[in-house]
Amino acid sequence: YHIKVIVYSWPAMLTSGPGSKNYLNSRMNVELGASKFRELLILLQKFRKSDSCSGNHNHLNLCLHSLGNYFLERMVKDSLLNGLDSDLFDNIIMSAPAVTAGGHSAWLDKMNIQQRIYITCNRKDFNLSGVKTFTDLGTQLGKEPGTPLSSKAGYIDFTRAVGFRLPTGATHNYFTGKMALKNKKIKEFFDEVFNGNAVNLDDPSKFRREKDAALYDLIP
């Protein structure tokens, strides 16, 4: 995508144990580490205000994948967004978020550190189906958005473009790997959001609006 990347690493895997135990341990580590994630955002805020990041051509975006999106939920619920700039990020990309779909708009509507939020989902996401099957956390946002939807986000449904396929990891991560290389429209969508641009969701050649005005199908 021709962008510069800062990767945030957090303890998200046990060396042993079943998948459900591993997942719940990783989720707990997000709760314990939310304040540390805030420290990263404060550093990024200082960087954005520095001379090295001045100019309209520079963009700062935040992409959270899968369980990483739980950091946002915890930061809102723990009031850790207070003091952060409203224009910190151009785009926040919530990629296949492993957060509970039901009631998500209650905390997502309180997000105030970005210009735009894009949420990607795939109703045939194999990994997120496992979260619902093996935990009591219910349907995950990256599998099927629960209503009501947030007024602050655009929801992009990749089911028609990705769906179910092997290896199953491709149903959960479709911004890297073979899916982005195979489907030009997938590549173009992520190219736009990762470079800080607004996506024209009203382009009929790429998107079809579903019954809810904030939910769009990516046309294969």
Short mmCIF file of C-alpha atoms in Angstrom, two decimals:
data_model
loop_
_atom_site.label_atom_id
_atom_site.label_comp_id
_atom_site.label_asym_id
_atom_site.label_seq_id
_atom_site.Cartn_x
_atom_site.Cartn_y
_atom_site.Cartn_z
CA TYR A 1 0.00 0.00 0.00
CA HIS A 2 3.08 2.29 -0.14
CA ILE A 3 2.68 3.52 3.43
CA LYS A 4 4.95 3.77 6.46
CA VAL A 5 3.83 1.48 9.28
CA ILE A 6 4.24 1.56 13.06
CA VAL A 7 3.30 -1.80 14.55
CA TYR A 8 1.99 -2.09 18.11
CA SER A 9 2.76 -5.48 19.64
CA TRP A 10 0.89 -6.77 22.67
CA PRO A 11 0.83 -10.19 24.45
CA ALA A 12 -1.94 -11.93 22.54
CA MET A 13 -0.97 -15.60 22.59
CA LEU A 14 -0.40 -18.31 25.16
CA THR A 15 2.32 -20.85 24.50
CA SER A 16 -0.17 -23.63 25.20
CA GLY A 17 -3.86 -24.19 25.79
CA PRO A 18 -7.01 -24.45 23.67
CA GLY A 19 -8.10 -21.68 21.35
CA SER A 20 -10.91 -20.39 23.59
CA LYS A 21 -8.60 -20.12 26.61
CA ASN A 22 -6.01 -18.39 24.47
CA TYR A 23 -8.59 -15.93 23.19
CA LEU A 24 -9.97 -15.07 26.62
CA ASN A 25 -6.44 -14.60 27.97
CA SER A 26 -5.64 -12.26 25.10
CA ARG A 27 -8.85 -10.33 25.75
CA MET A 28 -7.92 -9.92 29.41
CA ASN A 29 -4.50 -8.63 28.37
CA VAL A 30 -6.21 -5.91 26.35
CA GLU A 31 -8.09 -4.81 29.46
CA LEU A 32 -4.87 -4.76 31.46
CA GLY A 33 -2.97 -2.94 28.71
CA ALA A 34 -5.45 -0.29 27.60
CA SER A 35 -3.60 2.44 29.53
CA LYS A 36 -0.36 1.48 27.75
CA PHE A 37 -2.12 1.76 24.41
CA ARG A 38 -3.17 5.27 25.39
CA GLU A 39 0.50 6.11 25.90
CA LEU A 40 1.14 5.12 22.30
CA LEU A 41 -1.66 7.40 21.10
CA ILE A 42 -0.21 10.28 23.12
CA LEU A 43 3.15 9.74 21.43
CA LEU A 44 1.44 9.72 18.02
CA GLN A 45 -0.37 12.92 18.94
CA LYS A 46 2.93 14.62 19.75
CA PHE A 47 4.40 13.31 16.50
CA ARG A 48 1.49 14.63 14.46
CA LYS A 49 2.02 18.10 15.92
CA SER A 50 5.77 18.02 15.25
CA ASP A 51 7.50 19.70 12.33
CA SER A 52 8.36 16.31 10.82
CA CYS A 53 4.65 15.59 10.33
CA SER A 54 3.52 19.01 9.17
CA GLY A 55 1.78 19.55 5.85
CA ASN A 56 -1.53 18.54 4.32
CA HIS A 57 0.03 15.63 2.44
CA ASN A 58 0.77 13.71 5.65
CA HIS A 59 -1.87 11.39 7.05
CA LEU A 60 -2.07 9.38 10.24
CA ASN A 61 -4.40 6.38 10.32
CA LEU A 62 -5.09 3.65 12.84
CA CYS A 63 -5.84 0.09 11.74
CA LEU A 64 -6.91 -2.42 14.37
CA HIS A 65 -7.38 -6.03 13.35
CA SER A 66 -9.58 -8.64 15.04
CA LEU A 67 -9.19 -8.58 18.84
CA GLY A 68 -7.05 -5.45 18.56
CA ASN A 69 -10.32 -3.54 18.17
CA TYR A 70 -11.13 -4.34 21.78
CA PHE A 71 -8.57 -1.67 22.70
CA LEU A 72 -10.97 0.95 21.34
CA GLU A 73 -13.93 -0.42 23.28
CA ARG A 74 -11.95 -0.51 26.52
CA MET A 75 -10.53 2.97 26.00
CA VAL A 76 -14.01 4.42 25.55
CA LYS A 77 -15.46 2.55 28.52
CA ASP A 78 -12.46 3.41 30.72
CA SER A 79 -12.52 7.11 29.67
CA LEU A 80 -9.00 6.84 28.22
CA LEU A 81 -9.75 8.97 25.16
CA ASN A 82 -10.01 12.13 27.27
CA GLY A 83 -7.34 14.65 26.32
CA LEU A 84 -6.68 13.22 22.86
CA ASP A 85 -7.18 15.46 19.82
CA SER A 86 -10.34 15.13 17.76
CA ASP A 87 -8.25 15.10 14.57
CA LEU A 88 -5.61 12.64 15.75
CA PHE A 89 -6.42 10.15 12.99
CA ASP A 90 -7.72 10.68 9.49
CA ASN A 91 -9.16 7.15 9.34
CA ILE A 92 -9.69 4.47 11.93
CA ILE A 93 -10.00 1.10 10.21
CA MET A 94 -11.67 -1.57 12.31
CA SER A 95 -10.69 -4.69 10.40
CA ALA A 96 -12.78 -7.80 11.15
CA PRO A 97 -13.34 -6.58 14.72
CA ALA A 98 -13.55 -9.30 17.38
CA VAL A 99 -15.81 -7.29 19.65
CA THR A 100 -19.40 -8.09 20.55
CA ALA A 101 -21.78 -6.78 17.90
CA GLY A 102 -24.74 -6.28 20.19
CA GLY A 103 -24.74 -2.80 21.68
CA HIS A 104 -21.51 -1.77 19.97
CA SER A 105 -22.91 1.57 18.82
CA ALA A 106 -23.27 2.71 22.44
CA TRP A 107 -19.51 2.99 22.83
CA LEU A 108 -18.59 3.55 19.19
CA ASP A 109 -20.73 6.70 19.03
CA LYS A 110 -18.42 8.15 21.70
CA MET A 111 -15.29 7.83 19.54
CA ASN A 112 -13.89 11.32 19.06
CA ILE A 113 -10.27 11.05 17.88
CA GLN A 114 -10.82 10.62 14.14
CA GLN A 115 -12.36 12.07 11.01
CA ARG A 116 -13.77 8.76 9.75
CA ILE A 117 -14.32 5.19 10.91
CA TYR A 118 -14.55 2.21 8.55
CA ILE A 119 -15.64 -1.21 9.81
CA THR A 120 -15.10 -4.33 7.70
CA CYS A 121 -17.12 -7.51 8.10
CA ASN A 122 -17.56 -10.91 6.47
CA ARG A 123 -20.61 -12.96 7.45
CA LYS A 124 -18.66 -16.13 6.67
CA ASP A 125 -15.61 -15.23 8.75
CA PHE A 126 -14.45 -18.62 10.07
CA ASN A 127 -12.37 -17.26 12.96
CA LEU A 128 -15.14 -15.05 14.30
CA SER A 129 -17.62 -17.90 14.02
CA GLY A 130 -15.33 -19.75 16.42
CA VAL A 131 -15.50 -16.90 18.95
CA LYS A 132 -19.30 -17.20 19.06
CA THR A 133 -19.17 -21.01 19.24
CA PHE A 134 -16.56 -21.39 21.98
CA THR A 135 -17.22 -18.32 24.17
CA ASP A 136 -20.27 -16.54 25.58
CA LEU A 137 -19.41 -13.26 23.83
CA GLY A 138 -22.04 -13.64 21.12
CA THR A 139 -21.89 -12.58 17.48
CA GLN A 140 -18.82 -10.55 16.67
CA LEU A 141 -18.94 -7.19 14.91
CA GLY A 142 -16.58 -8.34 12.16
CA LYS A 143 -18.97 -11.17 11.29
CA GLU A 144 -22.33 -9.47 11.36
CA PRO A 145 -22.93 -5.90 12.54
CA GLY A 146 -25.60 -5.72 15.20
CA THR A 147 -28.23 -3.01 15.03
CA PRO A 148 -28.42 -0.21 15.78
CA LEU A 149 -25.38 0.78 13.77
CA SER A 150 -23.16 3.64 14.80
CA SER A 151 -23.77 7.00 13.15
CA LYS A 152 -20.01 7.61 13.13
CA ALA A 153 -18.98 4.60 11.03
CA GLY A 154 -19.24 3.25 7.53
CA TYR A 155 -19.74 -0.53 7.48
CA ILE A 156 -18.30 -2.46 4.55
CA ASP A 157 -19.59 -6.01 4.02
CA PHE A 158 -17.01 -8.21 2.26
CA THR A 159 -19.17 -11.35 2.23
CA ARG A 160 -19.76 -11.34 -1.52
CA ALA A 161 -16.15 -10.52 -2.29
CA VAL A 162 -14.53 -12.86 0.27
CA GLY A 163 -17.09 -15.22 1.83
CA PHE A 164 -15.89 -18.65 2.93
CA ARG A 165 -12.72 -20.09 1.41
CA LEU A 166 -9.65 -22.10 2.22
CA PRO A 167 -7.36 -21.54 3.94
CA THR A 168 -9.87 -20.21 6.45
CA GLY A 169 -7.55 -17.41 7.54
CA ALA A 170 -8.41 -15.65 4.29
CA THR A 171 -11.98 -15.18 5.56
CA HIS A 172 -10.67 -13.15 8.50
CA ASN A 173 -7.75 -11.20 7.05
CA TYR A 174 -8.43 -9.88 3.57
CA PHE A 175 -6.36 -6.70 3.49
CA THR A 176 -3.09 -8.63 3.07
CA GLY A 177 -2.34 -11.88 1.32
CA LYS A 178 -4.10 -13.44 -1.61
CA MET A 179 -7.47 -11.68 -1.32
CA ALA A 180 -6.05 -8.20 -1.76
CA LEU A 181 -3.94 -9.46 -4.67
CA LYS A 182 -6.79 -11.39 -6.25
CA ASN A 183 -9.53 -8.76 -6.07
CA LYS A 184 -8.77 -5.29 -7.40
CA LYS A 185 -11.70 -3.68 -5.56
CA ILE A 186 -10.51 -5.03 -2.20
CA LYS A 187 -7.04 -3.67 -2.86
CA GLU A 188 -8.43 -0.29 -3.91
CA PHE A 189 -10.61 0.03 -0.81
CA PHE A 190 -7.76 -0.60 1.61
CA ASP A 191 -5.41 1.54 -0.46
CA GLU A 192 -7.77 4.48 0.05
CA VAL A 193 -8.34 4.06 3.78
CA PHE A 194 -4.71 3.27 4.63
CA ASN A 195 -3.63 6.43 2.82
CA GLY A 196 -6.03 8.61 4.79
CA ASN A 197 -8.61 9.21 2.10
CA ALA A 198 -12.39 9.16 2.27
CA VAL A 199 -13.96 6.27 0.36
CA ASN A 200 -16.76 7.09 -2.07
CA LEU A 201 -19.27 4.55 -0.80
CA ASP A 202 -21.84 5.86 -3.27
CA ASP A 203 -19.85 4.53 -6.23
CA PRO A 204 -22.28 1.98 -7.76
CA SER A 205 -19.45 0.17 -9.54
CA LYS A 206 -17.92 -0.84 -6.20
CA PHE A 207 -20.59 -0.71 -3.51
CA ARG A 208 -24.24 -1.56 -3.03
CA ARG A 209 -26.05 0.04 -0.13
CA GLU A 210 -28.03 -2.37 1.99
CA LYS A 211 -31.30 -1.55 3.76
CA ASP A 212 -29.44 0.30 6.46
CA ALA A 213 -27.89 3.41 4.94
CA ALA A 214 -24.59 2.90 6.77
CA LEU A 215 -24.01 -0.68 5.54
CA TYR A 216 -22.49 -1.29 2.12
CA ASP A 217 -21.75 -4.46 0.17
CA LEU A 218 -18.44 -4.53 -1.67
CA ILE A 219 -19.36 -5.79 -5.12
CA PRO A 220 -16.95 -8.54 -6.33
#
